[in-house]
mmCIF file of C-alpha atoms in Angstrom:
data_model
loop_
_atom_site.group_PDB
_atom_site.id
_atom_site.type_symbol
_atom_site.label_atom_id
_atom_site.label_comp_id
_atom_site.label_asym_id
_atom_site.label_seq_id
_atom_site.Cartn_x
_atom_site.Cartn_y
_atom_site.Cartn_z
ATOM 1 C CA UNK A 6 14.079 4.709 11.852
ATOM 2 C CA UNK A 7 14.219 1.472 9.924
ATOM 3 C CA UNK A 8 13.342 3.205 6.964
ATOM 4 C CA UNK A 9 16.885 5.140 6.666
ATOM 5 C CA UNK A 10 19.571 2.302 7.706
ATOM 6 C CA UNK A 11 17.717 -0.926 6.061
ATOM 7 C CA UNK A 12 16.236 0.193 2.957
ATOM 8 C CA UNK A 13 19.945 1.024 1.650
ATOM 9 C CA UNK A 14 21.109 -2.454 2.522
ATOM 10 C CA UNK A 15 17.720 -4.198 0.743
ATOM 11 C CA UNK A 16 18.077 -1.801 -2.162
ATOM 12 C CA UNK A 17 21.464 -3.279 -2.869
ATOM 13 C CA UNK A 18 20.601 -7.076 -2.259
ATOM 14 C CA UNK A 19 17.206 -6.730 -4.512
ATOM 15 C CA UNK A 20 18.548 -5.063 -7.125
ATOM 16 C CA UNK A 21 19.566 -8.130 -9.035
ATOM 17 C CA UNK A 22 15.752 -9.559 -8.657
ATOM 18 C CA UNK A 23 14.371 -5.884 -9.829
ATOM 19 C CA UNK A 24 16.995 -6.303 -12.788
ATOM 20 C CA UNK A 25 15.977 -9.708 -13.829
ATOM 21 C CA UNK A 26 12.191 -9.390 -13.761
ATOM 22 C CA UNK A 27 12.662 -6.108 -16.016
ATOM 23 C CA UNK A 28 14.747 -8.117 -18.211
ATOM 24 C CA UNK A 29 11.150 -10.696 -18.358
ATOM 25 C CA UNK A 30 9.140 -7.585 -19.624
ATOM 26 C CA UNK A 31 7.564 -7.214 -15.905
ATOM 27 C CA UNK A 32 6.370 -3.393 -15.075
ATOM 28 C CA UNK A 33 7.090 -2.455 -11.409
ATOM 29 C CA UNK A 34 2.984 -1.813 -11.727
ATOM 30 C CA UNK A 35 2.572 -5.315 -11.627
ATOM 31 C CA UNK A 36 5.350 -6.122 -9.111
ATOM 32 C CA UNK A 37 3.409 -3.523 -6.668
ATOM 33 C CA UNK A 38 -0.336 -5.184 -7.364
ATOM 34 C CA UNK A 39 1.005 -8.900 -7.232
ATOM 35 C CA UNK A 40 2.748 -7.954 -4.027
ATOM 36 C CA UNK A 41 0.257 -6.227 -2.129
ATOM 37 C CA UNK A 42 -2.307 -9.244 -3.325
ATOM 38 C CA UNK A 43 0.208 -11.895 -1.893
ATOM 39 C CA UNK A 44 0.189 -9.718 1.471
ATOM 40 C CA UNK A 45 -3.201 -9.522 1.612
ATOM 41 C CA UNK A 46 -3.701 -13.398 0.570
ATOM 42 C CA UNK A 47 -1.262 -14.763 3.530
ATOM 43 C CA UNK A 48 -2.958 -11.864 6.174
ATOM 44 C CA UNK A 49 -6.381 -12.212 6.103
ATOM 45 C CA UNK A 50 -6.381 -16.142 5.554
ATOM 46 C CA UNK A 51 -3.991 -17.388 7.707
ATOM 47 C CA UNK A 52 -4.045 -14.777 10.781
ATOM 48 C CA UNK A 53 -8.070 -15.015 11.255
ATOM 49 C CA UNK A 54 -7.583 -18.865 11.700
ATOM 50 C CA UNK A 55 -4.231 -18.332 14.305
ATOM 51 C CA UNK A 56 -1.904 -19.626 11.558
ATOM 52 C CA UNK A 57 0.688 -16.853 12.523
ATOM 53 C CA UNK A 58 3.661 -18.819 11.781
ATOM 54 C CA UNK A 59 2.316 -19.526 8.201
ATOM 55 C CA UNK A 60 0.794 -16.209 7.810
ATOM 56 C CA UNK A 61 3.970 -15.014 8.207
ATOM 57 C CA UNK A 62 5.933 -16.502 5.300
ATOM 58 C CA UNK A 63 3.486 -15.690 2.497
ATOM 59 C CA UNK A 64 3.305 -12.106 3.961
ATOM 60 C CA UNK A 65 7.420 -11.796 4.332
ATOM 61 C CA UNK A 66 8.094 -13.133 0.923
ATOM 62 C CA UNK A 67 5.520 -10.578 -1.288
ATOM 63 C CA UNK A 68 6.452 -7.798 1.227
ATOM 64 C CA UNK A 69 10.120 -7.113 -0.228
ATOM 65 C CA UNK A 70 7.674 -6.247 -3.473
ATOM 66 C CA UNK A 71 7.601 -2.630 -1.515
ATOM 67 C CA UNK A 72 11.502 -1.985 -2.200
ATOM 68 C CA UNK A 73 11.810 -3.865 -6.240
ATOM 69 C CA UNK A 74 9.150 -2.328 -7.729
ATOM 70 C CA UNK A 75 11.028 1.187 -7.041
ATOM 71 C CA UNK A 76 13.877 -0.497 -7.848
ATOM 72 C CA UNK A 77 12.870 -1.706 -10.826
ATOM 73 C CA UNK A 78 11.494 1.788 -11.359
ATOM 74 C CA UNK A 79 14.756 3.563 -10.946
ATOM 75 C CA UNK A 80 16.511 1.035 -13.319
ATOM 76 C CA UNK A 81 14.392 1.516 -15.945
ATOM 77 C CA UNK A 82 13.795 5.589 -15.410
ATOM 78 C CA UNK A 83 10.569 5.052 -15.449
ATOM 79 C CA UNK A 84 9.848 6.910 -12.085
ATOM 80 C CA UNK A 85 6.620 8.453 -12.188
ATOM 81 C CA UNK A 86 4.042 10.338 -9.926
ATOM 82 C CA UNK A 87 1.462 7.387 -10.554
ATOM 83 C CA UNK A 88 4.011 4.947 -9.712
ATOM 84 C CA UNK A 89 4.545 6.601 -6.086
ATOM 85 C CA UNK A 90 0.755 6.669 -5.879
ATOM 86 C CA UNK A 91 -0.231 3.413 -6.395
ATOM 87 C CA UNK A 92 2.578 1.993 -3.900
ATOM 88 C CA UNK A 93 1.972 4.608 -1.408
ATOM 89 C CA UNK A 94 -1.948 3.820 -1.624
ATOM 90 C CA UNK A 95 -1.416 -0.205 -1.780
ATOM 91 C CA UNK A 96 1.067 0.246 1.360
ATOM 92 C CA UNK A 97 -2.123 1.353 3.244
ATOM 93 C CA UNK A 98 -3.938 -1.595 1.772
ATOM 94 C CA UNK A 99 -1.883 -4.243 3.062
ATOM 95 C CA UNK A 100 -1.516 -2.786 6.387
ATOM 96 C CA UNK A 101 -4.495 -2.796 6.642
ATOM 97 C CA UNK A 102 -5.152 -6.525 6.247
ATOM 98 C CA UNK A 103 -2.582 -7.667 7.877
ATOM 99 C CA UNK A 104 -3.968 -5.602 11.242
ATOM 100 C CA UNK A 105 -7.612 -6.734 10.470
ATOM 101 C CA UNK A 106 -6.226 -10.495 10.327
ATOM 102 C CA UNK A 107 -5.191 -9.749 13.751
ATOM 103 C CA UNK A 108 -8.341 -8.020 14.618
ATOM 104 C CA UNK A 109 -10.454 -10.881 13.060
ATOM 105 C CA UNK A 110 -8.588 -13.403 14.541
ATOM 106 C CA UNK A 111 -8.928 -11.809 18.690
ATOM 107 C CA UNK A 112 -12.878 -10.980 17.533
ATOM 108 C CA UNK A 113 -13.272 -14.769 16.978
ATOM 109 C CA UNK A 114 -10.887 -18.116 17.687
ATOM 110 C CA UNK A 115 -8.735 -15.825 19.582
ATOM 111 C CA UNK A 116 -11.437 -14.438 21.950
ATOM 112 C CA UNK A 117 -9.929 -11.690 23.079
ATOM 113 C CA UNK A 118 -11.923 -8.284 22.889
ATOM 114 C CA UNK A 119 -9.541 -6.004 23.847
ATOM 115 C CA UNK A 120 -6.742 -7.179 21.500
ATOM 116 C CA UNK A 121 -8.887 -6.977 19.162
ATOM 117 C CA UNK A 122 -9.422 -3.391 19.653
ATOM 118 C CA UNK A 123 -5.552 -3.172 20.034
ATOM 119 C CA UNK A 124 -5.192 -4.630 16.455
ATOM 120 C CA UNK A 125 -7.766 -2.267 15.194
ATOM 121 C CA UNK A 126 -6.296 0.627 16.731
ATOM 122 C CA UNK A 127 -2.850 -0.222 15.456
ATOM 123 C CA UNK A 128 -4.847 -0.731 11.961
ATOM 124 C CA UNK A 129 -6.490 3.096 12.432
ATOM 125 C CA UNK A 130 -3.531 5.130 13.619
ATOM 126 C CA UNK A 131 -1.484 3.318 11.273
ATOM 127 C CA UNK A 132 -3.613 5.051 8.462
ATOM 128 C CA UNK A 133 -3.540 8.065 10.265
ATOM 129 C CA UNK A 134 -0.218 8.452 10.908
ATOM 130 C CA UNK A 135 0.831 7.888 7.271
ATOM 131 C CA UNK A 136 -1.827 10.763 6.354
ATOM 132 C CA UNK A 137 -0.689 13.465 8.423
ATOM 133 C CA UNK A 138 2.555 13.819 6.649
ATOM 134 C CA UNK A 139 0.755 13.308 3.156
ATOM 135 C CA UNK A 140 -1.461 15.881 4.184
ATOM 136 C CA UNK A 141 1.628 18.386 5.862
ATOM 137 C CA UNK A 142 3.228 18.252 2.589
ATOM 138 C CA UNK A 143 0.209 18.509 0.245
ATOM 139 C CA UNK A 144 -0.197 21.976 2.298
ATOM 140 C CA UNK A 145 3.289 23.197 1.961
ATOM 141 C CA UNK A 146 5.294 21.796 4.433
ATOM 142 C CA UNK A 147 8.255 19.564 4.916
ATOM 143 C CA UNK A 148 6.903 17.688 7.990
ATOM 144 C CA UNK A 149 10.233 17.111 8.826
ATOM 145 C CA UNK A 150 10.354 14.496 11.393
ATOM 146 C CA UNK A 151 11.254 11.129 11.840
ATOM 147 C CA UNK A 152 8.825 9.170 13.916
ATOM 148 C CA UNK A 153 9.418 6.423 16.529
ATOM 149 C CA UNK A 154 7.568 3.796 15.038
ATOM 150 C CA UNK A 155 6.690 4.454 11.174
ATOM 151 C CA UNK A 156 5.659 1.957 8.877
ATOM 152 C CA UNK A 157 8.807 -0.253 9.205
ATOM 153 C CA UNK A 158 9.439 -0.510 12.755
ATOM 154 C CA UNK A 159 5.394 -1.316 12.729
ATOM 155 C CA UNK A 160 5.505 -4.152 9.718
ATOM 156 C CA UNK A 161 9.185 -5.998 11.646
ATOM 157 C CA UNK A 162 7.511 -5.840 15.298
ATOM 158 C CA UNK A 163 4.663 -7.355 14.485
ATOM 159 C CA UNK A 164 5.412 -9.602 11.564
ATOM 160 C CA UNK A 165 8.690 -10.854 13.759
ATOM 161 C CA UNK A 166 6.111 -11.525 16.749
ATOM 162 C CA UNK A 167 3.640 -13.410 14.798
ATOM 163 C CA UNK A 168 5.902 -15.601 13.482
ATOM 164 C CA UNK A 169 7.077 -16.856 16.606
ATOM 165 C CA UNK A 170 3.832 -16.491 18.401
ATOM 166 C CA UNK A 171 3.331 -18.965 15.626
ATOM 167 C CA UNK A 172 5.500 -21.452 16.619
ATOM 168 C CA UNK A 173 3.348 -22.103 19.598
ATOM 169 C CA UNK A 174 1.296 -24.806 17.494
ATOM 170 C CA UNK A 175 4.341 -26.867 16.858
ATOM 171 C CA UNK A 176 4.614 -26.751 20.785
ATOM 172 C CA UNK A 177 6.927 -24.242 21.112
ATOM 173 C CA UNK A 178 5.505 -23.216 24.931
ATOM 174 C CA UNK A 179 5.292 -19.334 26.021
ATOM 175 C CA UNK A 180 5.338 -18.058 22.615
ATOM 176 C CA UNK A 181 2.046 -17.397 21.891
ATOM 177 C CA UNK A 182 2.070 -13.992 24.233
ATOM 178 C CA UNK A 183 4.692 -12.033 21.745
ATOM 179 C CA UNK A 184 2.140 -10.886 19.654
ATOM 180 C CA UNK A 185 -0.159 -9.372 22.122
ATOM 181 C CA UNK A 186 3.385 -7.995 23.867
ATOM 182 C CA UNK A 187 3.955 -6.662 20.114
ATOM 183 C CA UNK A 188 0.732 -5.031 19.520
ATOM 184 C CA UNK A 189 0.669 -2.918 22.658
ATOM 185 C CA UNK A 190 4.131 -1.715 21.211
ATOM 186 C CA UNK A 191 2.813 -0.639 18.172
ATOM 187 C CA UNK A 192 -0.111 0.735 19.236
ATOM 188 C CA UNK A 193 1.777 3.126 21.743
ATOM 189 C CA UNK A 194 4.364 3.767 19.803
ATOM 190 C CA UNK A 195 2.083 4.533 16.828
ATOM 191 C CA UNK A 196 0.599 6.984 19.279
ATOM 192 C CA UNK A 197 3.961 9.131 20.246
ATOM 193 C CA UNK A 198 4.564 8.957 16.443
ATOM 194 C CA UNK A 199 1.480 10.839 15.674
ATOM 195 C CA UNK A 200 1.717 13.398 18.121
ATOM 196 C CA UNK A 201 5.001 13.823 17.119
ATOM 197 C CA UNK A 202 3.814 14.378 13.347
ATOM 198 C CA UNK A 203 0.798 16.718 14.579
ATOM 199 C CA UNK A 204 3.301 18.382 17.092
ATOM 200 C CA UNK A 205 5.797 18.884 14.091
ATOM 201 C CA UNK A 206 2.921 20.195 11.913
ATOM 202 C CA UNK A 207 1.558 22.491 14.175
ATOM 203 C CA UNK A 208 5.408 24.003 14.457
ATOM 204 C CA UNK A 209 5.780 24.043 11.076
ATOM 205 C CA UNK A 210 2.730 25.872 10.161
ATOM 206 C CA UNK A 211 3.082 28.294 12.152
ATOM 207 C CA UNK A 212 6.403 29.353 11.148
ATOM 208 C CA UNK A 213 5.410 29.431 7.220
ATOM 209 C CA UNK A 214 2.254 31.234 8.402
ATOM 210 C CA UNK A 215 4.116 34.005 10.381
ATOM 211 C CA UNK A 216 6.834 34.007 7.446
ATOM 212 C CA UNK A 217 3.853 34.809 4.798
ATOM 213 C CA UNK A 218 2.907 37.453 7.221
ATOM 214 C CA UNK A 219 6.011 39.161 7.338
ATOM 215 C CA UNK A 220 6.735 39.377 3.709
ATOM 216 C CA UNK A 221 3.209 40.731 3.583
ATOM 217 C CA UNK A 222 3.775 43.454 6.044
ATOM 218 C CA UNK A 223 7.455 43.862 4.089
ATOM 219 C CA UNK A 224 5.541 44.349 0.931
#
């Protein structure tokens, strides 16, 4: 849902950034690996030792690399298959650490075995999720449906919620329980989202299935 009204408005405020680092001779390749590195970097150092707050900021300021290097792409018309590739497959990459901070962080200092098997769920159906509409469309379909909580709505819950559970070590009291309070979010609503992909799927094969079979009868 956050996909369609706030990547129009980011678009338009990055564009100058994507514009100026093309003008420096910088590919959107490199824009998409020093991004997801950054992401990586600030998730699975900070977040295993609690440092949400910190954690945070590095992750928030190489995150917007998602939306310039396609900008930069566009700008340049340079768009290319590989290009969607790599950020598509380096999307899954940083999810992924950021969740397994979380997950590393509730398996040790955090002590807390079933949030860490929240985290690692949210980490898993995350993945998932993302591959059942690749995998609808490399089969034919449109998989047309927009889930509840896709890879936006995941990222701004729980990057929001660790930064303020965060602010609990500067004494900030009662903050610390938003990011458990966010995970559980995620997790569910990662879970309607995929059945509403597989749901969708299942529809939509069926009707391209019984269409082939008319036009074979027809024929």
């Amino acid at each position: 849902m956050l996909n369609k009204y706030a990547r129009a408005f980011f678009t338009r405020v990055l564009t100058p950034i994507a514009a100026f680092l093309l003008r420096r001779g910088v590919s959107p390749d490199a824009v998409t690996l020093i991004g997801t590195a950054g992401v990586m970097a600030g998730a699975l150092y900070f977040f295993p030792r609690g440092e949400f707050f910190w954690g945070t900021i590095v992750i928030t300021l190489f995150v917007f690399s998602d939306l310039i290097d396609g900008n930069m792409a566009r700008q340049a018309g340079i768009s290319s298959r590989w290009g969607a590739f790599l950020d598509s497959t380096l999307d899954r990459v940083a999810d992924g650490a950021i969740f397994g901070g979380f997950a590393l962080w509730y398996a040790g200092g955090g002590d807390d075995n079933i949030l860490c098997a929240v985290s690692i769920f949210c980490l898993a159906s995350g993945q998932v999720v993302s591959y059942t509409k690749a995998r609808g469309e490399a089969i034919g379909l449109p998989v047309a449906v927009n889930g509840l909580v896709e890879r936006a709505e995941r990222l701004v819950i729980s990057l929001v919620a660790a930064g303020l559970a965060g602010l609990h070590a500067f004494g900030v009291p009662g903050v610390d329980v938003l990011l458990p309070i966010a995970l559980w979010i995620v997790a569910l609503g990662s879970a309607v989202t995929l059945g509403q992909r597989v749901v969708t799927v299942r529809r939509e094969s069926a009707e391209a299935d019984a269409a082939a079979r008319n036009e074979a009868d027809a024929t």
